Coordinates of C-alpha atoms in Angstrom, one line a residue:
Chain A
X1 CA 24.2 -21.5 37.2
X2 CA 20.6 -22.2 37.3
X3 CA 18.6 -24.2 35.0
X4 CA 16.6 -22.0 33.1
X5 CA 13.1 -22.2 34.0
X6 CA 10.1 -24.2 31.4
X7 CA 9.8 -22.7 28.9
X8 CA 12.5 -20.1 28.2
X9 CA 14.6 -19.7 25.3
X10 CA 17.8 -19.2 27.1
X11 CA 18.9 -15.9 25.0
X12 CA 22.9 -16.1 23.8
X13 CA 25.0 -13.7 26.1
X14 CA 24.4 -10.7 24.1
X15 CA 20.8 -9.3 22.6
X16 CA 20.2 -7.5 19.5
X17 CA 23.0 -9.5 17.9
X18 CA 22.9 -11.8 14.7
X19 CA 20.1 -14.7 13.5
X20 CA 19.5 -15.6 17.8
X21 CA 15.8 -16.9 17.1
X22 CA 16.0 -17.9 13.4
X23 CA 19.1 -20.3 14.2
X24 CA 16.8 -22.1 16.5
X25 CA 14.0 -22.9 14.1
X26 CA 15.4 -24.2 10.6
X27 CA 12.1 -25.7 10.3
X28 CA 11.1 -22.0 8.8
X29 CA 13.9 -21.5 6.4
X30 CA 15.5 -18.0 6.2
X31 CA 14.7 -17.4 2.9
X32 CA 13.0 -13.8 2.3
X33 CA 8.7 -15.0 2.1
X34 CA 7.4 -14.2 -1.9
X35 CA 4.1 -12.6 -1.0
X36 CA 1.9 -14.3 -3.9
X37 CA 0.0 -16.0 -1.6
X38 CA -1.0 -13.0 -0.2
X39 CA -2.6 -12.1 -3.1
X40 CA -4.2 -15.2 -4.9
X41 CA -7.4 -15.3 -4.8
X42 CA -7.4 -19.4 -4.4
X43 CA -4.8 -19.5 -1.7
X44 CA -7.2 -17.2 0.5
X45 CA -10.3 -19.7 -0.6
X46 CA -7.8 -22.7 0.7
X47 CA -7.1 -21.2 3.5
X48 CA -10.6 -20.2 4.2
X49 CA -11.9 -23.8 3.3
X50 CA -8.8 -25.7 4.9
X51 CA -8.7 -23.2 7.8
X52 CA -11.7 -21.2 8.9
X53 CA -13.7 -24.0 8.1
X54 CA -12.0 -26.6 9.8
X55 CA -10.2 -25.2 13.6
X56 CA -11.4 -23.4 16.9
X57 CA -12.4 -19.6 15.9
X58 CA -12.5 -17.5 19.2
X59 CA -16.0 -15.9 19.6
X60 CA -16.0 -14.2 22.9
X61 CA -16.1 -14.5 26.2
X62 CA -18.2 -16.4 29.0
X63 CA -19.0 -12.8 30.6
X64 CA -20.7 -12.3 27.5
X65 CA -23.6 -15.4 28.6
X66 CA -22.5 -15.6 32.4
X67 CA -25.6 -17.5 33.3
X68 CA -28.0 -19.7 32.7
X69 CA -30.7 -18.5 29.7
X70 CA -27.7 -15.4 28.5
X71 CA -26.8 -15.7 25.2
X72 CA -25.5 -13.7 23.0
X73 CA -25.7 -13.4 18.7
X74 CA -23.1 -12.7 16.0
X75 CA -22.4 -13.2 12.2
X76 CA -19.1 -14.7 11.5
X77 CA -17.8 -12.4 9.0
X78 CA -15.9 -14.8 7.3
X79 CA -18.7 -16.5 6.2
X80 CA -21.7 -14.8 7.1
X81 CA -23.3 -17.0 9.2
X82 CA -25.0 -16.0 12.0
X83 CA -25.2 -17.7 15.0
X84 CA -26.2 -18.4 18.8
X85 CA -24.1 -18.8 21.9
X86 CA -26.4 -19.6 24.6
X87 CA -25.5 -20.7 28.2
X88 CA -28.2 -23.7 28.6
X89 CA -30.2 -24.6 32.2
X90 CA -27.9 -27.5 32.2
X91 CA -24.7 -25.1 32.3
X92 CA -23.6 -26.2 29.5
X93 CA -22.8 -23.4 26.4
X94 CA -23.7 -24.4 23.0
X95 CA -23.8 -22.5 19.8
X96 CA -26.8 -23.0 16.9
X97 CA -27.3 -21.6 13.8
X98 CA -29.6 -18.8 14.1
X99 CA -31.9 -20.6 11.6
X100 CA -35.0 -21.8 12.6
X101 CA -36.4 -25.1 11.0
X102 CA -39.5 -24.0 9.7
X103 CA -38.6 -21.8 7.1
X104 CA -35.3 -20.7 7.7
X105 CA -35.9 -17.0 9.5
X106 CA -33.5 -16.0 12.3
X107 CA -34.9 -17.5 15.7
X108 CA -33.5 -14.8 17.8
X109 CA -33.2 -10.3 16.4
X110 CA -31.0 -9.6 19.8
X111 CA -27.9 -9.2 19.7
X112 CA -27.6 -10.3 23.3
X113 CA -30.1 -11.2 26.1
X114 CA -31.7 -13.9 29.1
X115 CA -34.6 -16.5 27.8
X116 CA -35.5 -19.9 28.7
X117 CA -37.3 -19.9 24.8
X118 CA -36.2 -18.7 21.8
X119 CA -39.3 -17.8 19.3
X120 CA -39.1 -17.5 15.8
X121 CA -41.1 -14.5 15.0
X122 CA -41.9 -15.7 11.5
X123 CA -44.3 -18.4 12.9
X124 CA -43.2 -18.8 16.9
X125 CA -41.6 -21.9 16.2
X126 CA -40.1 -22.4 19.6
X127 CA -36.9 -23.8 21.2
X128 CA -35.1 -24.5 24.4
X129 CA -31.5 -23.3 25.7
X130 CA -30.6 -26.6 24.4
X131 CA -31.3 -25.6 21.2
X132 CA -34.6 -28.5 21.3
X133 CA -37.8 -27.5 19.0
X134 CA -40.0 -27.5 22.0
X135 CA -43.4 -25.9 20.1
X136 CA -44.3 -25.9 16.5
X137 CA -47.3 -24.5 15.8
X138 CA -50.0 -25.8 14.4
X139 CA -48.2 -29.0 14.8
X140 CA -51.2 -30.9 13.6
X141 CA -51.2 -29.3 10.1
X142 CA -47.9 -30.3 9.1
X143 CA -46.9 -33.7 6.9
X144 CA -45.0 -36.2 9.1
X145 CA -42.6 -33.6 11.3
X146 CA -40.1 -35.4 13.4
X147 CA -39.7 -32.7 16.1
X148 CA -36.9 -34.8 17.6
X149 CA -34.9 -33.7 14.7
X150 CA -36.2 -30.6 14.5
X151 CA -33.7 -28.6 16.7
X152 CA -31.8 -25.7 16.3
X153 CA -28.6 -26.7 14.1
X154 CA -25.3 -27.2 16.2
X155 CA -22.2 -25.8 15.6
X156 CA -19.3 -27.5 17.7
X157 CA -18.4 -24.9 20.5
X158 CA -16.3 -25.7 23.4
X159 CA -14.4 -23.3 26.2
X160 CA -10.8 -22.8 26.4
X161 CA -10.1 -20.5 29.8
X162 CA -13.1 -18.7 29.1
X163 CA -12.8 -18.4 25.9
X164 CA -15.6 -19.2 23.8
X165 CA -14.9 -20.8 20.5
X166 CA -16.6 -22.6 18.0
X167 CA -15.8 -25.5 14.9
X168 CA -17.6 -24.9 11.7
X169 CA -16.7 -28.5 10.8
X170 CA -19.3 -30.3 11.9
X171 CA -17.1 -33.8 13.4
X172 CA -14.0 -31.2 14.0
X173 CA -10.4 -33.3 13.6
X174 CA -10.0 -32.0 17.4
X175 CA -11.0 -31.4 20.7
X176 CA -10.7 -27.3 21.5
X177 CA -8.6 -28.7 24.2
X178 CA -5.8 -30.5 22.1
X179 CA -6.0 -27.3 19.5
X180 CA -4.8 -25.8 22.4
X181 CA -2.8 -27.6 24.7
X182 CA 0.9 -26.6 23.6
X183 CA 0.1 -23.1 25.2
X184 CA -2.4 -24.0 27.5
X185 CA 0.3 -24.1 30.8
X186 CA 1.7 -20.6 30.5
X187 CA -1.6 -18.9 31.1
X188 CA -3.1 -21.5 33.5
X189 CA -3.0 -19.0 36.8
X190 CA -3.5 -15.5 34.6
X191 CA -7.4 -14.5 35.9
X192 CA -8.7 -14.2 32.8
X193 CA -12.6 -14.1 35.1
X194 CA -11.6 -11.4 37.2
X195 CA -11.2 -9.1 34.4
X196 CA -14.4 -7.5 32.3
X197 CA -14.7 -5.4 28.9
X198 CA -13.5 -2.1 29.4
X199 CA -13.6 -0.7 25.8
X200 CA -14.0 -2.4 22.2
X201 CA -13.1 -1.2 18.7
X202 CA -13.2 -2.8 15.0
X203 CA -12.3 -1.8 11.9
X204 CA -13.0 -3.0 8.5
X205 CA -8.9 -3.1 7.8
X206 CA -8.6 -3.1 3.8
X207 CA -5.9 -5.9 4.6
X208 CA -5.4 -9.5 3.8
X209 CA -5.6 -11.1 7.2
X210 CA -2.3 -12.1 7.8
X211 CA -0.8 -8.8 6.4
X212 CA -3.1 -7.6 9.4
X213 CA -1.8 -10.2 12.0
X214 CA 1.4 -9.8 11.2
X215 CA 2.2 -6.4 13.3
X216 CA 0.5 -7.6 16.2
X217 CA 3.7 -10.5 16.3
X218 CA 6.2 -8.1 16.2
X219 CA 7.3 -5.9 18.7
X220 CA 9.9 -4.2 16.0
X221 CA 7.6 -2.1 14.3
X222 CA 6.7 -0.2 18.1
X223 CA 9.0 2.4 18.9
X224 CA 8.9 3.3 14.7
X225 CA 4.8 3.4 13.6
X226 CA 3.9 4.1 17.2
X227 CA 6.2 7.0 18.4
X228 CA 3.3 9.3 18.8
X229 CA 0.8 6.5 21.0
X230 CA 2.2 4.1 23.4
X231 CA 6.1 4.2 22.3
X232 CA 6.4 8.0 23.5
X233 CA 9.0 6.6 25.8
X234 CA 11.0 4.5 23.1
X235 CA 13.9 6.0 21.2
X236 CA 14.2 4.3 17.7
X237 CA 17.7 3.1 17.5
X238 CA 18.8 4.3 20.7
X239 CA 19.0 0.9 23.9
X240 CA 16.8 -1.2 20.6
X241 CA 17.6 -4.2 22.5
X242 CA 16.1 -3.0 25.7
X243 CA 13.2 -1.6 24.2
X244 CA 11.8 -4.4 21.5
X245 CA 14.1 -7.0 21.7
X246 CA 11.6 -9.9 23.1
X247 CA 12.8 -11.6 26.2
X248 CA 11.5 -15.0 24.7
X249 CA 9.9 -16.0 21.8
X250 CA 8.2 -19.5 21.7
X251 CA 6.8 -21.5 19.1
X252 CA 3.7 -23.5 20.1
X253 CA 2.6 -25.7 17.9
X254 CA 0.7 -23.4 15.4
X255 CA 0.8 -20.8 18.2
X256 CA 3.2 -18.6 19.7
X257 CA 4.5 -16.1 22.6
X258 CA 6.3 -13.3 22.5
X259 CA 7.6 -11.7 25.9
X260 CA 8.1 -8.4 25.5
X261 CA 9.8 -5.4 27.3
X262 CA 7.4 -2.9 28.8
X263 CA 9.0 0.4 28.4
X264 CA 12.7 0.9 30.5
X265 CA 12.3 4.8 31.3
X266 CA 9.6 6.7 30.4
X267 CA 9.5 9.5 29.2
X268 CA 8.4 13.1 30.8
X269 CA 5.0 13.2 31.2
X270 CA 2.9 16.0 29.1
X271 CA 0.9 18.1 30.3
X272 CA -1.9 16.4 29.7
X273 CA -0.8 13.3 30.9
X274 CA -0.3 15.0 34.4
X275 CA -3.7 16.6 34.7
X276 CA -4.8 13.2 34.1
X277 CA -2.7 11.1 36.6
X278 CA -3.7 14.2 39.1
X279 CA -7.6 13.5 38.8
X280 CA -7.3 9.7 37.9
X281 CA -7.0 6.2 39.6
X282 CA -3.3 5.3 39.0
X283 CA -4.2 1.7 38.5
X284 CA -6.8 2.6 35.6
X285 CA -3.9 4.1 33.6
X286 CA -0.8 2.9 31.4
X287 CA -1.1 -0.8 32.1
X288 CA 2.2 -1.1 30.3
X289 CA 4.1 1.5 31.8
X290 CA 2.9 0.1 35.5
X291 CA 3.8 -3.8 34.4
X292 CA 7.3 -2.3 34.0
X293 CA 7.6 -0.4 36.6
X294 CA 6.5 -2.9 39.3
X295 CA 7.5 -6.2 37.7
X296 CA 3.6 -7.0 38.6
X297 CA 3.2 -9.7 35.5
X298 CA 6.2 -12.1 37.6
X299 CA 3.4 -12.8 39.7
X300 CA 2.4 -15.5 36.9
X301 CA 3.6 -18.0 35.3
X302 CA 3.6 -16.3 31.8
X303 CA 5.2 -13.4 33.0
X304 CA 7.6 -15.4 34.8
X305 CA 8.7 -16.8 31.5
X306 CA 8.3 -14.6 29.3
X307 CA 8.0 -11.1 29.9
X308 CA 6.3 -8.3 31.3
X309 CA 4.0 -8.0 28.0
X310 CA 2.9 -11.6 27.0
X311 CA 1.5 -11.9 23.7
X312 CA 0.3 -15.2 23.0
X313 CA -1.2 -15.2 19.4
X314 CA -3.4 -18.0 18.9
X315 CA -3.9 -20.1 15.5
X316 CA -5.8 -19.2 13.4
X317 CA -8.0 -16.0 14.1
X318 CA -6.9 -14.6 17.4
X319 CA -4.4 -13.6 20.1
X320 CA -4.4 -12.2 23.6
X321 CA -1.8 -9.3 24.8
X322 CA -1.6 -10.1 29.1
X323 CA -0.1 -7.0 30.8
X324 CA 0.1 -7.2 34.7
X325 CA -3.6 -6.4 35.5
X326 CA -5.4 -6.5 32.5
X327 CA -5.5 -8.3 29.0
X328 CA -5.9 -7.3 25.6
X329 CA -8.6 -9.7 23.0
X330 CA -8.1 -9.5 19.3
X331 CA -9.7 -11.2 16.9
X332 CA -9.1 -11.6 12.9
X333 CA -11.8 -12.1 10.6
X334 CA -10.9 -12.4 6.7
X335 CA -13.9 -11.4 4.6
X336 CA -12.1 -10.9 1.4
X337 CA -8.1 -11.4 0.0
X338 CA -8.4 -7.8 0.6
X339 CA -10.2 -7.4 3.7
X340 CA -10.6 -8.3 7.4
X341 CA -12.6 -7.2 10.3
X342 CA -10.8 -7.0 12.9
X343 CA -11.5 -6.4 16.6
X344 CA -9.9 -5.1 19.9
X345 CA -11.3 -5.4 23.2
X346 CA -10.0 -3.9 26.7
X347 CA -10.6 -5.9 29.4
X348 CA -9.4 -4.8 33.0
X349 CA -10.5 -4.9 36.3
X350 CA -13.9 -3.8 36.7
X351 CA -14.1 0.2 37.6
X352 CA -16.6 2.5 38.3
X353 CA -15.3 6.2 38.1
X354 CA -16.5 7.4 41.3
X355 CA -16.6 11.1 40.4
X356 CA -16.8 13.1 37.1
X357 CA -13.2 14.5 36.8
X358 CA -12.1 10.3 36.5
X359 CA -14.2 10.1 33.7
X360 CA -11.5 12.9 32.1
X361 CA -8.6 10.6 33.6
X362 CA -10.1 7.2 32.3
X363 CA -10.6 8.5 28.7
X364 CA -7.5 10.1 28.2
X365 CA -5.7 7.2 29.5
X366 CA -7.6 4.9 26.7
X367 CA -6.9 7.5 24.2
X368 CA -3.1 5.9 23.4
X369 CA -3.7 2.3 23.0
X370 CA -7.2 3.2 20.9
X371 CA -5.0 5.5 18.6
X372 CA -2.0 2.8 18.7
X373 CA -4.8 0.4 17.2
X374 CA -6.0 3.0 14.6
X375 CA -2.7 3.1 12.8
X376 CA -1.7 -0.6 12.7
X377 CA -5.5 -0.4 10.8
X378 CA -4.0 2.8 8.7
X379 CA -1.0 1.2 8.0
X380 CA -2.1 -2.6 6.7
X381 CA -4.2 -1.1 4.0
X382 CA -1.0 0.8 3.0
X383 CA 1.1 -2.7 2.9
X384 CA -1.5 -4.4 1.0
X385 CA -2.0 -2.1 -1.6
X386 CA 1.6 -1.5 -2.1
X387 CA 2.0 -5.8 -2.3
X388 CA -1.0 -5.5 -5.1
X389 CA 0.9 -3.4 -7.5
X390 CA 3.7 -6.4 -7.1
X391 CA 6.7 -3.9 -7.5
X392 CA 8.1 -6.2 -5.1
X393 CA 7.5 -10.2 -5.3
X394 CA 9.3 -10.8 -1.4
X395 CA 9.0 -9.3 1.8
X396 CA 12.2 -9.9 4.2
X397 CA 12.2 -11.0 7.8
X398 CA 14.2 -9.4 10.4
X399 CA 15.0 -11.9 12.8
X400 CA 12.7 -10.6 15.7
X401 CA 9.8 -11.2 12.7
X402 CA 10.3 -15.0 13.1
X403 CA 6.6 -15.2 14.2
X404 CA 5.5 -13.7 10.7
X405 CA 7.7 -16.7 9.2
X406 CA 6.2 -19.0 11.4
X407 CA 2.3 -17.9 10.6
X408 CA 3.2 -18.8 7.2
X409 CA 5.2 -21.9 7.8
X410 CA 1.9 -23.2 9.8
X411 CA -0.2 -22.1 6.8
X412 CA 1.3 -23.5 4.3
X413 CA 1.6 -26.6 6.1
X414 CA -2.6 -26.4 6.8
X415 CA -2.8 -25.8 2.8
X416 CA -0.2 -28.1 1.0
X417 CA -1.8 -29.9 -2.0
X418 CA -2.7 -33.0 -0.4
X419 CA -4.6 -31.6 2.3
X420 CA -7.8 -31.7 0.2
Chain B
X1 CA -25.9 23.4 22.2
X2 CA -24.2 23.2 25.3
X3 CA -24.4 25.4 28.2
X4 CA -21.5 25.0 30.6
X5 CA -21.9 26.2 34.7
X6 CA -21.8 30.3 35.1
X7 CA -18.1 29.8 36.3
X8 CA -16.9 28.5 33.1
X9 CA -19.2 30.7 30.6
X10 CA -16.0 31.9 29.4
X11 CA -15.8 28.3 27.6
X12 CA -19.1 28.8 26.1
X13 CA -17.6 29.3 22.5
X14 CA -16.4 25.6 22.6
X15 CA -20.2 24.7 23.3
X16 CA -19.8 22.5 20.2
X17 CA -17.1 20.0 21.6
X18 CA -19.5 18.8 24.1
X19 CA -20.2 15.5 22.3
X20 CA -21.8 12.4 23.9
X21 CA -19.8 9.8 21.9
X22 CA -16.0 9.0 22.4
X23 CA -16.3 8.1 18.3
X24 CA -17.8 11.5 18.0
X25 CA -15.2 13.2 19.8
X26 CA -12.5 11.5 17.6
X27 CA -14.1 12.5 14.7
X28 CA -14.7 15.9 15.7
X29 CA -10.6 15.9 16.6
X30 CA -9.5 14.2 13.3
X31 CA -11.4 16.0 11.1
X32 CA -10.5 19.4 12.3
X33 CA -8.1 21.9 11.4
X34 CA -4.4 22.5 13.0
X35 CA -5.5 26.2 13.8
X36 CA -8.8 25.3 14.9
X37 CA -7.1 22.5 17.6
X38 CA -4.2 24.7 18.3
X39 CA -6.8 27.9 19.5
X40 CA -9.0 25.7 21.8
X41 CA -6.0 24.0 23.0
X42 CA -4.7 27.1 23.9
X43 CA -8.0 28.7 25.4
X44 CA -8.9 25.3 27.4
X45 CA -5.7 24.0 28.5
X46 CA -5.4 26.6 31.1
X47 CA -8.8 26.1 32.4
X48 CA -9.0 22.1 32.4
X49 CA -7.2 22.0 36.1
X50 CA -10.4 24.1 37.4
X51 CA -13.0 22.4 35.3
X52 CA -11.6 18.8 36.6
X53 CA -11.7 20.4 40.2
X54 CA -15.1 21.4 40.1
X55 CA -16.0 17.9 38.2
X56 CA -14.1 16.1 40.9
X57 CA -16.8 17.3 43.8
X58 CA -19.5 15.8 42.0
X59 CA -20.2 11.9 41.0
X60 CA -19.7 10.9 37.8
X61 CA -23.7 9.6 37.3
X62 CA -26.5 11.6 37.2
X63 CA -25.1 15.3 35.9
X64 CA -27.6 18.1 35.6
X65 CA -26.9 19.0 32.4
X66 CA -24.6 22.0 32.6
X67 CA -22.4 20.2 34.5
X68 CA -22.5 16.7 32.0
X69 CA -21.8 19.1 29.1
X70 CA -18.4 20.4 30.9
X71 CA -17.4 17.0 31.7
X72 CA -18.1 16.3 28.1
X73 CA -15.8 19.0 27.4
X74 CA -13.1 17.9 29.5
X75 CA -13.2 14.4 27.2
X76 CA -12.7 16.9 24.4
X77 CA -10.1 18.1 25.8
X78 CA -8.7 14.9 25.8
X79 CA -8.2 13.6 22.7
X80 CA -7.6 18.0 21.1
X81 CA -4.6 17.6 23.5
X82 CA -3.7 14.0 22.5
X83 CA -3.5 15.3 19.3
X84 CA -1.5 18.9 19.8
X85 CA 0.9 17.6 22.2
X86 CA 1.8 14.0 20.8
X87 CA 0.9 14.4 16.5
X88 CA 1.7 18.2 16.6
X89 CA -1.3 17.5 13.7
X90 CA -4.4 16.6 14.3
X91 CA -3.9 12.8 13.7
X92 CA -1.3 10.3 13.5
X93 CA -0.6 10.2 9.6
X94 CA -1.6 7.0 9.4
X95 CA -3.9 6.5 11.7
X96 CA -7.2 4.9 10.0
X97 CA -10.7 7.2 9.7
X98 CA -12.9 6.9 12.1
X99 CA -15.5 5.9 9.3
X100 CA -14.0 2.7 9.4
X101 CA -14.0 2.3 12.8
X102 CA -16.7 1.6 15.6
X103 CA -15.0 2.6 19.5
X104 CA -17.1 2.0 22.8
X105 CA -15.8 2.6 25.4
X106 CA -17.9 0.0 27.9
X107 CA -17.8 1.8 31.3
X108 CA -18.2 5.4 30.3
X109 CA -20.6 4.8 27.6
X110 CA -22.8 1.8 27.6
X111 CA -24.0 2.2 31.1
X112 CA -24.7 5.4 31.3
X113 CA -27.5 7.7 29.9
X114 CA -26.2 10.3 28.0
X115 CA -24.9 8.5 24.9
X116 CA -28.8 8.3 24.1
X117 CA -28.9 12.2 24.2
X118 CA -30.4 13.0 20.2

């Protein structure tokens, strides 16, 4: 028999049988999770302070500044701060507070744009891509300014496979590199560049953050919540095991993979669904259903591993969902013990419909996974209220929910009492 | 209000479902009644096939506006089908509102002109 290949978590001979992926970490206990924490309004302030304060937050992508002078603004939710990603002349992309030094008004009102300058339009205080004061005016009538020290505020930003994240601790404990380098060799040859944003929703999710993160790490809940989006083709409690049951599940450090199943046989198509792949590019639609049927996410090294649905969920704020041509970015942004924004983007390979029935084909093939997204958001609010009345003090975890015991295994670690 | 192409004036009682916005379209869809989905279901499903066959000999940019508003139909079409043939309702039942939400649906809608229609 062949060695099992990096990675993989050999499964026991048969699937959907006993404790497989809790045995293997005692680490996490198996004790049902009391869900106070979910609801303690200092545990979420630890966990902002001790957490989103001090690791690498995902804030886009390098598409969104691909050159030189782009740059591209945004309030982090969590704290409502509003910053500056700009790709400098020297190449290099920084983020700044978008605070200029004068008297503190935003330097920058775009939400996205090329410059060499940015100019305050309370004053035209100026700076450079580098975030340098280059021109403050009336220069002469001002008491002993130190324009060397005078530029725009850093934040700590670094790029992670073209990701763009930033640190909101100014001297962060580490480099975005070694935050990431227990999953950094499973996506290593995924083309995360050759892909660009197809669609984007958000939601204000009346959720506490990890009561919203917690159905995107389980692929249990799919063939029950979704039956009506992208499960059509599962049968609850008919082949489970070939339908959910993850081919791997990894632990990462504070990350973690899940490979999941795409769908085994789908279903009939409706009627709709046929007018659609009659007037649409077959590659534009059901990413899932064509990573199953062609095996097309072997071709890397995630896929390889772990799956034909890789969904690598990043610590702390967001995860990626590869398929076999195309990738999924979410991001988690707690604004409240009650509330999160959180975000979905599409990215796939880029398409223009070249006639105006595709445009028919193209929106009714986004129509599943958009919907699919809209009742995770309808269902969180629905968990978190019912955890607020605290008619139950525990949830349980099923054993293909070890990610969800894992989340809080790495948070309670980030927030034990002598962490500060 | 909508004016489709003389071939499909037959459709012109559905003028109203020729909405610029995928959020809009959503909205429109969630917020309507079962009868109301299940009768323009019923009158557009059998015309789609000729609608996306006239739409398919012309580019997807730069639409005189009879034929824009069809093809804005046809996206109406898709999520009142979405609904009658996977919900059998006119949402998922726990689907979040669309007040909540923001969609945008990048190719379709930011590049082109006619989500800045008034």
């Amino acid at each position: 028999m062949s060695k099992p290949p990096l990675g993989i978590d050999a499964p026991p001979p048969q699937a959907n049988t006993g404790m497989r992926w809790t045995q293997r970490h005692p680490e996490l206990g198996q004790e049902p999770a009391p869900t106070a924490g979910y609801l303690d309004p200092d545990q979420f302030s630890r966990e902002m302070d001790l957490i989103y304060r001090r690791t690498w937050l995902n804030v886009g992508r390098v598409e969104q500044a691909p050159e030189p002078g782009n740059f591209f603004t945004f309030r982090i939710p969590t704290f409502d701060i509003p910053i500056i990603v700009v790709h400098g002349k020297d190449g290099v992309i920084r983020a700044f507070y978008n605070v200029c030094s004068h008297r503190q008004f935003p330097v920058t009102l775009e939400a996205s744009g090329k410059t060499n300058v940015f100019t305050c339009r309370l004053h035209s205080w100026s700076y450079d891509t580098s975030g340098n004061l280059v021109r403050a005016v009336d220069e002469h009538r001002f008491c002993n300014l130190d324009k060397a020290k005078l530029g725009l505020t850093p934040i700590a930003c670094e790029v992670w496979n073209g990701f763009i994240c930033v640190n909101l601790d100014p001297t962060p404990a580490t480099s975005l590199a070694e935050h990431m380098a227990a999953a950094t060799p499973y996506t290593e040859d995924f083309p995360f560049d050759e892909f660009s944003l197809a669609a984007t929703y958000a939601v204000r999710d009346l959720a506490h953050w990890r009561v919203v993160m917690a159905a995107q790490m389980e692929t249990w809940h799919v063939p029950h919540l979704h039956r009506g989006t992208i499960a059509r083709g599962f049968q609850p409690g008919e082949n489970f095991a070939a339908t959910v049951e993850p081919k791997s599940m990894k632990l990462l450090g504070e990350h973690r993979v899940l490979g999941a199943p795409g769908p085994e046989a789908r279903a009939e198509p409706l009627p709709t669904e046929a007018l659609a792949a009659k007037y649409g590019p077959p590659s534009q639609l059901s990413q899932i259903g064509d990573a199953a049927a062609t095996g097309g996410a072997r071709r890397y090294k995630w896929g390889r591993e772990f799956g034909e649905v890789g969904i690598f969920v990043y610590f702390p704020n967001w995860h990626t969902t590869l398929f076999s041509d195309s990738y999924m970015l979410f991001r988690y942004w707690p604004v409240s013990p009650t509330e999160t924004l959180w975000e979905g983007q599409v990215y796939a390979r880029p398409y223009m419909p070249s006639n105006a029935a595709e445009l028919f084909a193209l929106t009714y093939g986004g129509i599943a996974g958009r919907d699919t997204f809209r009742e995770d958001a309808g269902a969180h609010p629905m968990i978190q209220r019912n955890m607020q009345t605290q008619a139950k003090s525990h949830v349980h975890y099923h054993d293909l929910e070890l990610a969800l015991r894992h989340l809080d295994h790495v948070v309670k670690q980030r927030t034990a009492p002598d962490k500060g | 209000m909508a004016v489709f192409p003389s071939e499909f004036a037959d459709l012109d009682i559905f003028a109203d479902w020729a909405l610029p916005t995928e959020r809009a379209r959503m909205t429109k869809r969630v917020s309507a009644s079962w009868p109301t989905l299940v009768s323009a279901y019923d009158a557009l499903a059998p015309r789609m096939d000729a609608a996306l066959a006239y739409l398919s000999k012309r580019p997807a940019f730069g639409l005189g506006r009879a034929d824009e508003d069809l093809m804005l139909l046809t996206l109406s079409f898709a999520e009142i089908a979405f609904a009658v043939e996977n919900y059998r309702a006119p949402d998922s039942p726990y689907a979040v509102s669309p007040k909540l939400m923001t969609v945008v649906n990048e190719p379709i809608e930011a590049q082109l002109p006619w989500t800045n229609r008034p």
